CSV table of C-alpha atoms in Angstrom, one decimal:
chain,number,residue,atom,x,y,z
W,1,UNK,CA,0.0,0.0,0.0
W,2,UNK,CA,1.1,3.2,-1.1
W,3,UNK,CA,1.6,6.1,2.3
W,4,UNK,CA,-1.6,9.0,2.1
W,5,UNK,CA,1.2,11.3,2.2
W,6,UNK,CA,3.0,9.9,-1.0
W,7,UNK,CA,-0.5,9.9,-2.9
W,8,UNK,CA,-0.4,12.3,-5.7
W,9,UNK,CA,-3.0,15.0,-4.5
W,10,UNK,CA,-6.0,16.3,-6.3
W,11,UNK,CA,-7.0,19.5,-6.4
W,12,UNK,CA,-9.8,21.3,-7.8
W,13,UNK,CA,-10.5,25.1,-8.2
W,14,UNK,CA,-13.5,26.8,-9.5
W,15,UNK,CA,-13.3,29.6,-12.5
W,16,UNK,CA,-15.1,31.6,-14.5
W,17,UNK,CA,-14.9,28.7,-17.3
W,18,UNK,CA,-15.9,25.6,-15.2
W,19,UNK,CA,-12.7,24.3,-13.0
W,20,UNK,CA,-8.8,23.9,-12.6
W,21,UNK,CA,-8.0,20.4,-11.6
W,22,UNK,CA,-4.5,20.2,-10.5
W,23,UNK,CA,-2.2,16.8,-10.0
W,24,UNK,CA,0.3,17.6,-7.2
W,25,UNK,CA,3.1,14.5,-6.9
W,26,UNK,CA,4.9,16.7,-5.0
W,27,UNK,CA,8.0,18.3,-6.6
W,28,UNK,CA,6.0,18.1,-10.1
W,29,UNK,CA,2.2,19.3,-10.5
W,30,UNK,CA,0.0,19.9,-13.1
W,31,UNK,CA,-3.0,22.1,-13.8
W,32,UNK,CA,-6.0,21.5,-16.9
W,33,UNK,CA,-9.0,23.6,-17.6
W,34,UNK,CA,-11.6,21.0,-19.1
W,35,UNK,CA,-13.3,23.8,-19.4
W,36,UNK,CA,-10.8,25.5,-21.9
W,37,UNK,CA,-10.6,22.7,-24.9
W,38,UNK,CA,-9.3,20.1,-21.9
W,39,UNK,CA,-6.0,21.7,-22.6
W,40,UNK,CA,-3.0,21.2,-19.9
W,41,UNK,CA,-2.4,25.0,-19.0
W,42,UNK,CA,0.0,24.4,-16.3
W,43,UNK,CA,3.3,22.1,-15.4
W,44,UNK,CA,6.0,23.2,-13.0
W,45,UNK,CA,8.6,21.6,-11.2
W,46,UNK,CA,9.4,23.5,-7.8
W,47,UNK,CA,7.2,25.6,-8.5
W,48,UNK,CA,8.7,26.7,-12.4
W,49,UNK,CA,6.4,26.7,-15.2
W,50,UNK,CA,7.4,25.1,-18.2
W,51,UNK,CA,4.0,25.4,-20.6
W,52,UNK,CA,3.5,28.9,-22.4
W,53,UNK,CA,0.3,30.8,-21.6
W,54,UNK,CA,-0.9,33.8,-23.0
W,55,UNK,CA,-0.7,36.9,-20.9
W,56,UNK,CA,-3.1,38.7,-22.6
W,57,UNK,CA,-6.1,36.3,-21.7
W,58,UNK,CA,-5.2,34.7,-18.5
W,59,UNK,CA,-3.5,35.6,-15.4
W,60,UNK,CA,-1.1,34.4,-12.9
W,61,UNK,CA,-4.2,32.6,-11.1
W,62,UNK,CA,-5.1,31.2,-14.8
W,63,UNK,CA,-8.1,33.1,-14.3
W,64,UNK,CA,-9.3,35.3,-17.9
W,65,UNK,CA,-8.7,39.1,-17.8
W,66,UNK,CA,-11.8,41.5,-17.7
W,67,UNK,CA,-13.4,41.6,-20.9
W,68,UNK,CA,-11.7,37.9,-22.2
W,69,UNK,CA,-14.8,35.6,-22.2
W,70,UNK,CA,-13.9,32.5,-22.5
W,71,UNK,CA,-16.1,29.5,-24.7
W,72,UNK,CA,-16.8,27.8,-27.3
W,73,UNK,CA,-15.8,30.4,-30.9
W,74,UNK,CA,-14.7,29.8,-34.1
W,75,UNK,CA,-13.8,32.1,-37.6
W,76,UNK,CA,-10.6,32.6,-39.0
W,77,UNK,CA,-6.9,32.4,-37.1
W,78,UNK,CA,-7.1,35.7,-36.7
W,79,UNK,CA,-10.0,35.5,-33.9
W,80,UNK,CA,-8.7,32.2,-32.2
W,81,UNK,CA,-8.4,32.6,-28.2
W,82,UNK,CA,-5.0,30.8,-28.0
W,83,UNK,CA,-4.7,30.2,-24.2
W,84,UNK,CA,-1.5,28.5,-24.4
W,85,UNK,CA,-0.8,24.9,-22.6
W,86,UNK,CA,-0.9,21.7,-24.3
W,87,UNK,CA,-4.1,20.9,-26.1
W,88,UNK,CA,-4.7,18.0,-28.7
W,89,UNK,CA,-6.0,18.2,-32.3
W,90,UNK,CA,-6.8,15.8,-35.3
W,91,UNK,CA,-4.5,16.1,-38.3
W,92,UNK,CA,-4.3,16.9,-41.4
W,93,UNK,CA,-4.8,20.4,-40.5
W,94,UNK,CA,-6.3,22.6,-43.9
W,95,UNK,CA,-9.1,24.3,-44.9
W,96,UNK,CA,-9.7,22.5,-48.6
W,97,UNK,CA,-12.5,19.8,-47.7
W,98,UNK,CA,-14.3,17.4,-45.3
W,99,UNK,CA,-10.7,15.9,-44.9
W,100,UNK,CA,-8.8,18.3,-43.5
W,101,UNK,CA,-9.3,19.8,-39.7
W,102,UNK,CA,-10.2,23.1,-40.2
W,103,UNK,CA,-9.1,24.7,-37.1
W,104,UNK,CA,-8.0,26.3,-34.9
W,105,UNK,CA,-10.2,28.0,-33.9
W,106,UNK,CA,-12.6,25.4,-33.9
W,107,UNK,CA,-15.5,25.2,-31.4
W,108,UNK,CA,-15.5,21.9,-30.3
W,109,UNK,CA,-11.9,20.2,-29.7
W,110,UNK,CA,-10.0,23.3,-29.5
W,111,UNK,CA,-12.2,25.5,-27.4
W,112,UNK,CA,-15.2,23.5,-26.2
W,113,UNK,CA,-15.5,22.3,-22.9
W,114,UNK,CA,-14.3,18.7,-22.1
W,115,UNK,CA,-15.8,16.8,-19.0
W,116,UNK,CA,-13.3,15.6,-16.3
W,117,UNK,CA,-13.2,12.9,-13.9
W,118,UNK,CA,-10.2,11.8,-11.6
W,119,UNK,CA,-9.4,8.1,-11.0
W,120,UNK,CA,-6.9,7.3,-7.5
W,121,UNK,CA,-5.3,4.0,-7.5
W,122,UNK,CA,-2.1,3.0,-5.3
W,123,UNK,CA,-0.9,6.4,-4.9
W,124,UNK,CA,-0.9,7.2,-8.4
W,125,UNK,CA,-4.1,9.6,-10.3
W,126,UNK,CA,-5.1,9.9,-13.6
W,127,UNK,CA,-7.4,12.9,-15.1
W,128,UNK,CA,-9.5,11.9,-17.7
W,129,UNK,CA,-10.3,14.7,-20.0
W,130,UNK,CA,-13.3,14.0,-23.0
W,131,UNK,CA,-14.3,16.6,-25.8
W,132,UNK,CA,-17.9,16.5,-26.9
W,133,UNK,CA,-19.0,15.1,-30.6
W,134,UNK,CA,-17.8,16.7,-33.4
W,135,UNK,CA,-19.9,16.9,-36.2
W,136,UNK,CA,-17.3,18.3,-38.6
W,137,UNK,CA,-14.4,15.4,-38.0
W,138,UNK,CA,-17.3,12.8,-36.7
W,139,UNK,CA,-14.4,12.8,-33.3
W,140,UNK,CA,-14.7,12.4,-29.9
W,141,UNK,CA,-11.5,13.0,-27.9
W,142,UNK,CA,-10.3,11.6,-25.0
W,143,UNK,CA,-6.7,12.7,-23.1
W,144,UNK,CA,-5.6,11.2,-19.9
W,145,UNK,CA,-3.3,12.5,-17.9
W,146,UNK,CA,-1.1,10.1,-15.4
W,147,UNK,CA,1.0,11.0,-12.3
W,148,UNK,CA,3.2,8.6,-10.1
W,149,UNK,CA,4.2,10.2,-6.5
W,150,UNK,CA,7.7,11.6,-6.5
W,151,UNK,CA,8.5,11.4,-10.4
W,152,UNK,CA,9.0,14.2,-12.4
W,153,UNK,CA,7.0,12.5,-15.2
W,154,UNK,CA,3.7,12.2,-16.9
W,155,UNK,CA,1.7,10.4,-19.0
W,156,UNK,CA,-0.2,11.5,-21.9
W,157,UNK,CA,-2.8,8.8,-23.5
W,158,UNK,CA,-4.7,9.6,-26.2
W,159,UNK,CA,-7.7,8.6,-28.3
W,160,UNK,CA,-9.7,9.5,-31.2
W,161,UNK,CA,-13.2,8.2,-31.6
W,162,UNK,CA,-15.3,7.6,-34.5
W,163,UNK,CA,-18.7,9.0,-33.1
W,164,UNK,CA,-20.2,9.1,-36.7
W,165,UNK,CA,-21.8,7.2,-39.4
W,166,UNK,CA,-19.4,6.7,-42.0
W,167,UNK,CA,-15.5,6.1,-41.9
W,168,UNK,CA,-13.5,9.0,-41.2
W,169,UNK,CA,-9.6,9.0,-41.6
W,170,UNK,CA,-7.5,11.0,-39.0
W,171,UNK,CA,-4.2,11.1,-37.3
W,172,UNK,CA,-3.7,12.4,-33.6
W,173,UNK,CA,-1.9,15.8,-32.9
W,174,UNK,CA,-0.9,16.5,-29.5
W,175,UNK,CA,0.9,20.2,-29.8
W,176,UNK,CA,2.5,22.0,-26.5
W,177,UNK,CA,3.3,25.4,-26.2
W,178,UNK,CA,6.6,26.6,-24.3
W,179,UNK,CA,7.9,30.3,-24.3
W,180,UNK,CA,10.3,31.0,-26.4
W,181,UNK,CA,12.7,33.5,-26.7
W,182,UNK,CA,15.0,36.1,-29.2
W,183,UNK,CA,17.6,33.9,-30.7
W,184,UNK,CA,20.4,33.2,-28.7
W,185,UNK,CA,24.6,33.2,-28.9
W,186,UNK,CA,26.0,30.7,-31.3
W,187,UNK,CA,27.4,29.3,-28.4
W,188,UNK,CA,24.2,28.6,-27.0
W,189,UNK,CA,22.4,25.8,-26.5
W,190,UNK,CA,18.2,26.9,-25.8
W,191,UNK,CA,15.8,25.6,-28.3
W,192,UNK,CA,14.2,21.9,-29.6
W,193,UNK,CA,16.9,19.1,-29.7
W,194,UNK,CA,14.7,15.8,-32.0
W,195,UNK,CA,16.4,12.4,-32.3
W,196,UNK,CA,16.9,11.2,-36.0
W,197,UNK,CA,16.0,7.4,-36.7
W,198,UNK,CA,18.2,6.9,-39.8
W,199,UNK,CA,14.7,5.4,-41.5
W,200,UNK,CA,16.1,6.6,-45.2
W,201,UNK,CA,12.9,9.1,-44.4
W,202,UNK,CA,13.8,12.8,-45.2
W,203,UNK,CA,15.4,14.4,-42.2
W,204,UNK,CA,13.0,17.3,-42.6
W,205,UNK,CA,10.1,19.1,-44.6
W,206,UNK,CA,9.5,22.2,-44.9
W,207,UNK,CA,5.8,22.9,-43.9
W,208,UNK,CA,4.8,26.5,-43.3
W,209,UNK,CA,6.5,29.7,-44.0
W,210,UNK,CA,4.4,32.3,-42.0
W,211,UNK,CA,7.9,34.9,-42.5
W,212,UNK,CA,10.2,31.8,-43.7
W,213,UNK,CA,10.9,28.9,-42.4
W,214,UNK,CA,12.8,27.7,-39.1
W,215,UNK,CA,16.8,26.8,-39.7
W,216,UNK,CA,17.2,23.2,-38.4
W,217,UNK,CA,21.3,22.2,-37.6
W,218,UNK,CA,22.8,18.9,-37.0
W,219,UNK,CA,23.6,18.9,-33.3
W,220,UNK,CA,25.0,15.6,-33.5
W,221,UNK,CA,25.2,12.2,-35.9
W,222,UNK,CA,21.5,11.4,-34.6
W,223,UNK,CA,20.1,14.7,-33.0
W,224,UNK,CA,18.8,17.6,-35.1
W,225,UNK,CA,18.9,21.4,-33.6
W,226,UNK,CA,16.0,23.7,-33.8
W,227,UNK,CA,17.2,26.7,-31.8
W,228,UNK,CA,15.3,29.9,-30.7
W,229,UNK,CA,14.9,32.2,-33.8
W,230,UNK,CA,12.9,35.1,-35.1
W,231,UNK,CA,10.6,33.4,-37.3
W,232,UNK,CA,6.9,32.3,-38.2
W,233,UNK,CA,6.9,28.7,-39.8
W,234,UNK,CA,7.4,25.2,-39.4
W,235,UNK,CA,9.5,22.1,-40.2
W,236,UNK,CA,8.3,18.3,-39.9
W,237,UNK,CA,10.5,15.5,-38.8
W,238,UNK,CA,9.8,12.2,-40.8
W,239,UNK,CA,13.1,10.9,-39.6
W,240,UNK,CA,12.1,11.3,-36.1
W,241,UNK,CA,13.4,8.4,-33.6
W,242,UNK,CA,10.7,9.1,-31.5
W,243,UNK,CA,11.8,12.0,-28.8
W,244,UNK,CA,12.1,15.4,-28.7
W,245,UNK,CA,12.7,17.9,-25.6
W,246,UNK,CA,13.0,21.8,-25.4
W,247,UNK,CA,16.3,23.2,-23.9
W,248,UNK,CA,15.2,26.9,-21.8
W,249,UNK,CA,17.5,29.0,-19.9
W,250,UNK,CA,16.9,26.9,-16.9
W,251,UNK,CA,14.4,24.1,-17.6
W,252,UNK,CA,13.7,21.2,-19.7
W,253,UNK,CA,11.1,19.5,-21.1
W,254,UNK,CA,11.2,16.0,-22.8
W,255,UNK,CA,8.9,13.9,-24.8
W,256,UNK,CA,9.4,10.5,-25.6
W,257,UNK,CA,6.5,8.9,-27.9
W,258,UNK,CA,6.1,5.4,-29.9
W,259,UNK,CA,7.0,5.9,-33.3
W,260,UNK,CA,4.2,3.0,-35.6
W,261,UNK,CA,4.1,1.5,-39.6
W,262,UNK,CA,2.0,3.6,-41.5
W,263,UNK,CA,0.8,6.9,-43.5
W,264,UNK,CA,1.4,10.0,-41.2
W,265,UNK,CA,0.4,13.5,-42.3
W,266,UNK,CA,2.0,16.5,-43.1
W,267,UNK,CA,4.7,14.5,-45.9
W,268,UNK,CA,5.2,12.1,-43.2
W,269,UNK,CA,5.9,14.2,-40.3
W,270,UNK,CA,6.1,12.5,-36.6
W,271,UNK,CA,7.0,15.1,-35.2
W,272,UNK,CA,7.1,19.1,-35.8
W,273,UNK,CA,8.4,22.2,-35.0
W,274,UNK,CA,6.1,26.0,-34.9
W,275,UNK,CA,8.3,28.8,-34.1
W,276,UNK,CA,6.6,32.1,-33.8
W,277,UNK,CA,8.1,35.6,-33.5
W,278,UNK,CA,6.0,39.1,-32.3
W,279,UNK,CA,4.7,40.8,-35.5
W,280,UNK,CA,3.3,44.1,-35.8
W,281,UNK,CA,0.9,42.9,-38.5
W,282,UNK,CA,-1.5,40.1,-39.4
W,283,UNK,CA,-0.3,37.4,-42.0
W,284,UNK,CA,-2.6,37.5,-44.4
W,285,UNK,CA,-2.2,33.5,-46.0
W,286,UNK,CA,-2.4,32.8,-42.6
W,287,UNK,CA,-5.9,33.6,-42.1
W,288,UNK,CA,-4.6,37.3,-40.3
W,289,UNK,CA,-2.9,35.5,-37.5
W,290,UNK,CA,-0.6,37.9,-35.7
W,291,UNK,CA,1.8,36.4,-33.0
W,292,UNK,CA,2.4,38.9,-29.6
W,293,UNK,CA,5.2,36.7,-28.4
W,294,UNK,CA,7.9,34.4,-28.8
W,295,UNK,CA,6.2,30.5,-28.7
W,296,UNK,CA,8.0,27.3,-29.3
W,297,UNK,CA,5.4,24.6,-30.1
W,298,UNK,CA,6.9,20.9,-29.8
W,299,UNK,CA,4.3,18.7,-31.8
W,300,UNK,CA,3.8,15.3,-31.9
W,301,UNK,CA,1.5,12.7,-34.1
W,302,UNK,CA,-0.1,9.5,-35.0
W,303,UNK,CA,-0.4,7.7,-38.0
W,304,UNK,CA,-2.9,8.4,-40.3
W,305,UNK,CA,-5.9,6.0,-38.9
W,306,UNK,CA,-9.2,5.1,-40.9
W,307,UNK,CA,-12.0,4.4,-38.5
W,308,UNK,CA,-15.2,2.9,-38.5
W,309,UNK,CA,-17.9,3.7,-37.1
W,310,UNK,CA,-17.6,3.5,-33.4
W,311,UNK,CA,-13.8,2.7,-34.0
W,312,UNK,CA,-11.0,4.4,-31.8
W,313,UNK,CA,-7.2,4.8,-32.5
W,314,UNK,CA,-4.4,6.0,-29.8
W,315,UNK,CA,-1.2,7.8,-28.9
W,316,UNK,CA,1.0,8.1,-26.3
W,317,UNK,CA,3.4,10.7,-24.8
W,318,UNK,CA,5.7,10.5,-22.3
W,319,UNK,CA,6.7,13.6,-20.7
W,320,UNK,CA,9.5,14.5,-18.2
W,321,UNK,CA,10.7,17.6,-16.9
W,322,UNK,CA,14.2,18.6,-15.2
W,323,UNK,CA,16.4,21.1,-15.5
W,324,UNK,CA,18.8,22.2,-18.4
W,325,UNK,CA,22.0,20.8,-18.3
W,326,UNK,CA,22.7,21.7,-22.1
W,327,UNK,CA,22.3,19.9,-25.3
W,328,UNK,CA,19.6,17.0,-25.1
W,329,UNK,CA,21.4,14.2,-26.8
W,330,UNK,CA,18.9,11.4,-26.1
W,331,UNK,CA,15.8,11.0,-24.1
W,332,UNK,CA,14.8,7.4,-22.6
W,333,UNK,CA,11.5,6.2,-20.5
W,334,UNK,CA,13.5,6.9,-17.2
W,335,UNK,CA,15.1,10.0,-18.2
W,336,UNK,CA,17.3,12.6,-20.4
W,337,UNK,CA,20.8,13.0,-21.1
W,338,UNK,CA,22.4,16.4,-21.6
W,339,UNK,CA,25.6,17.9,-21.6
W,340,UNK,CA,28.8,18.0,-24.1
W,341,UNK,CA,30.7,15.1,-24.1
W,342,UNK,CA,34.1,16.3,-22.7
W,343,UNK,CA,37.1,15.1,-20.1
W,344,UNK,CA,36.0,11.4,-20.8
W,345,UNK,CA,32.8,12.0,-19.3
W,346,UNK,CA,29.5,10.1,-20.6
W,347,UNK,CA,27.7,13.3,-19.9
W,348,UNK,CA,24.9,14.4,-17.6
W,349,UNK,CA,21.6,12.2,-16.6
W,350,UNK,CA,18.8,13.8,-15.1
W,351,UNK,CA,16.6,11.3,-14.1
W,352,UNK,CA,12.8,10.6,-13.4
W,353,UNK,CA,12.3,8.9,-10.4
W,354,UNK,CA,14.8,8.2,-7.6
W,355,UNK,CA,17.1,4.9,-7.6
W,356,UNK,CA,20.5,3.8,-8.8
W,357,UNK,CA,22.3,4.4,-12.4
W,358,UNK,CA,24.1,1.1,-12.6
W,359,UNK,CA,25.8,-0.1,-15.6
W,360,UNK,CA,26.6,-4.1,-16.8
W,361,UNK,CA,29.8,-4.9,-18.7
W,362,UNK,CA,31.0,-7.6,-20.9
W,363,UNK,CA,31.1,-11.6,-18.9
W,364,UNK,CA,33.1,-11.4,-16.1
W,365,UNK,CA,33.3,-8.0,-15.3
W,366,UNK,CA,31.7,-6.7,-11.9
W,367,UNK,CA,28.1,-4.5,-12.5
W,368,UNK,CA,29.1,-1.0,-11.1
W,369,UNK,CA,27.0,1.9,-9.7
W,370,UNK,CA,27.9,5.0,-11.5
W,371,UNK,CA,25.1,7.4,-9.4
W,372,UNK,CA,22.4,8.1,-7.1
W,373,UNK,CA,19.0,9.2,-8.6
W,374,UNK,CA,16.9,11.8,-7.0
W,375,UNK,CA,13.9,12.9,-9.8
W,376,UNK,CA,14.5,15.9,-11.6
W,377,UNK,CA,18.5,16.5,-10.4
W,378,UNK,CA,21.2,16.1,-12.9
W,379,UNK,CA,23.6,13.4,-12.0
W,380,UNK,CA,27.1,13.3,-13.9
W,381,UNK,CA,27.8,9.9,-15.3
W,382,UNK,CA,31.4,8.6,-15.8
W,383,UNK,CA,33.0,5.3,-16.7
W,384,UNK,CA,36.0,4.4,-14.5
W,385,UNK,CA,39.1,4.2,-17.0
W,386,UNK,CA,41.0,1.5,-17.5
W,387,UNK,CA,41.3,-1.5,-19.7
W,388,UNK,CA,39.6,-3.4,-17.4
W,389,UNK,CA,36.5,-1.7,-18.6
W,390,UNK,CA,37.0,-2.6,-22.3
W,391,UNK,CA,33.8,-3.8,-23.9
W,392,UNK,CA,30.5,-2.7,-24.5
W,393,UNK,CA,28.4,-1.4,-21.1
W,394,UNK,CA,24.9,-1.1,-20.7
W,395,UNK,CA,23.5,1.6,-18.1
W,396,UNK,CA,20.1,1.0,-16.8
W,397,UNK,CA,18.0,3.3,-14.2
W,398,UNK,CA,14.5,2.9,-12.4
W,399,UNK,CA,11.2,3.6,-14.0
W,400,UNK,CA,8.7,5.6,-12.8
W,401,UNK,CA,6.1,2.9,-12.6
W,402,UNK,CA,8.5,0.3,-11.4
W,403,UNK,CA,11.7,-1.8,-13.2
W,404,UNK,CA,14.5,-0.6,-14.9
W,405,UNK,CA,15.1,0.6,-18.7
W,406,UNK,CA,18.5,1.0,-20.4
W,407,UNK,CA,19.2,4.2,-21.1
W,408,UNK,CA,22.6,4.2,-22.6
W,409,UNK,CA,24.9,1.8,-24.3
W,410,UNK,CA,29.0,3.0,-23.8
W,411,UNK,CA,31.4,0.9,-25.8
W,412,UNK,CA,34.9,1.3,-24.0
W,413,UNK,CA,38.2,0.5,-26.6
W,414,UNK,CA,41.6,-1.5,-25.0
W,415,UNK,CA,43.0,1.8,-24.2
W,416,UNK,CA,40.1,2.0,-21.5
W,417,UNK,CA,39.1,5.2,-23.0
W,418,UNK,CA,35.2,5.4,-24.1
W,419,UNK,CA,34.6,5.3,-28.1
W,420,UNK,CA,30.9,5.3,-28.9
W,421,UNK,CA,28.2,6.3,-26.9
W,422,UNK,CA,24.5,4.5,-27.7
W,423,UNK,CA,26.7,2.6,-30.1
């Protein structure tokens, strides 16, 4: 049995738009407005927010300004309410036919209220957030959010249901908004760091050019390097490996998703990258949408799914938060690595849940415990040298839920000097 006061606690606030309900497992909370298109519009660690919300409709209680009324609206980009938060759509997004999702704004998943209800099971709770019937997309959606006591992650499962008559064909979009900022020194290291798969996919596509489109770098052999710039667009990820996080001044925030066989949208995208940029005027192509700030939008999405009636498809998103430690060079289940590689070091875990970091060598060599875990603290990892280490090491550390994953492979030469890491 799990101690009351290691339960994740549940709290709920009332608003002008319904309710806040807010997951508290301890170091790590977040907030959703069902009410507000069931969007997430709060996570923070220590009390640091991580999700972008828009100052100009809510305030620091979450709570809309005088004269912002909040509900259901639609019309062109130019009159969407854009809370902020993390919110989930269907995709293909367009405006050409009965195929494409023409939003947002859009009056039902985007901005019409979702009911709620809050399961409690050994400790851990989960929010269940459900959109009303669409009749443009024939959708219902469905997003539940999970938190384990003392982890600095969270769950993110979501479905699409047929509620129509006739097949529809969809994908799942699950896009979060985090602040972004000017662009930074060369020598710096804030914006979106995405793992590449080496599929023989394209690396990128260019998607929308809103002022042009974002620059994408190579950060490393397998991770690609969107960093803060001033620009309206976006770039898709058909390579994707199946992660993404977003480097701030201080925080980070990681996403690790399944990546399945099929037709995704957008030329293939699983992932994507908006970058927006304060403008003085509307863009015109883009239905008059005029961006006040500097927003980073990490996006993830399904395959392209054909329903039948009464049908469902899903998605899920694994998110952890921790501080910034530099470059994210790989994100696994139990946590992120960051850091240059340098002085012969591995680099710099920051971990989910507490435990051990241990790491098993080739037959006959003794397992070793390179750390001690606490969730959300970086922990610097190193190899002892020495050719008594050559071979190839596996590191594993605790899940939130319980086990162990790997999270690294380090390949040590007969010099005793490390030569691949995830080799």
């Amino acid at each position: 049995m799990t101690a009351a006061n290691d339960a994740v606690r549940v709290r709920r606030t009332p608003t002008a738009y319904g309710e806040l309900i807010t997951l508290d497992a301890g170091a790590l909370t977040v907030t959703a407005a069902p009410g507000l298109g069931g969007r997430l519009l709060s996570v923070t660690l220590g009390g640091s927010e991580f999700l972008y919300r828009n100052p100009r409709l809510l305030d620091d209680d979450l709570t809309p300004l005088p004269g912002v009324r909040a509900g259901p609206h639609d019309g062109p980009m130019a009159d969407w309410l854009n809370w902020g938060g993390d919110k989930t759509w269907p995709a293909p997004q367009g405006w050409d036919g009965p195929g494409q999702w023409a939003g947002p704004p859009d009056p039902v998943l985007d901005s019409g209220p979702y009911t709620a209800r809050v399961e409690q099971r050994d400790g851990t709770a989960a929010l269940v957030l459900t959109s009303g019937e669409d009749p443009r997309t024939g959708l219902r959606l469905e997003r539940r959010i999970v938190l384990r006591p003392r982890s600095t992650a969270f769950g993110l499962h979501l479905t699409m249901t047929n509620t129509s008559a006739v097949e529809r064909r969809w994908a799942l979009w699950n896009v979060t908004q985090i602040a972004g900022a000017p662009p930074a020194s060369p020598a710096g290291a804030e914006g979106v760091y995405l793992g590449r798969a080496r599929s023989g996919r394209p690396s990128t596509v260019p998607l929308v050019a809103g002022t042009g489109r974002p620059q994408v770098l190579e950060a490393a052999a397998d991770v690609l390097y969107v960093p803060h710039q001033d620009v309206v667009g976006k770039v898709g990820f058909p390579d994707s490996a199946g992660w993404l996080a977003h480097v701030g001044p201080e925080r980070t925030l990681a996403q690790g998703f399944t990546i399945r066989e099929g037709s995704y949208p957008d030329e293939g995208s699983r992932a994507e990258v908006w970058m927006e940029c304060p403008l003085t005027e509307g863009l015109p192509h883009l239905g008059g949408l005029r961006p006040r700030d500097h927003v980073v939008e990490c996006e993830v999405l399904g395959p392209l799914t054909t329903l039948a009636p009464g049908a469902s498809a899903a998605l899920e998103v694994e998110f952890g938060v921790g501080p910034s430690a530099g470059p994210v060079r790989a994100v696994t289940p139990a946590g992120y690595w960051a850091g240059p590689l340098r002085d012969g070091a591995e680099g710099v875990f920051v971990p989910y849940t507490a435990g051990q970091l241990e790491a098993r060598g080739p037959a006959g060599t003794q397992p070793l415990v390179l750390g001690t875990l606490e969730p959300g603290r970086a922990c610097g990892v190193r190899l002892p040298e020495g050719q008594e280490y050559y071979g190839r090491w596996e590191l594993t550390a605790p899940l939130p839920g319980g086990g162990r994953a790997r999270v690294a492979r380090i390949t040590v030469g007969e010099s005793g000097i490390r030569t691949h890491f995830n080799s």
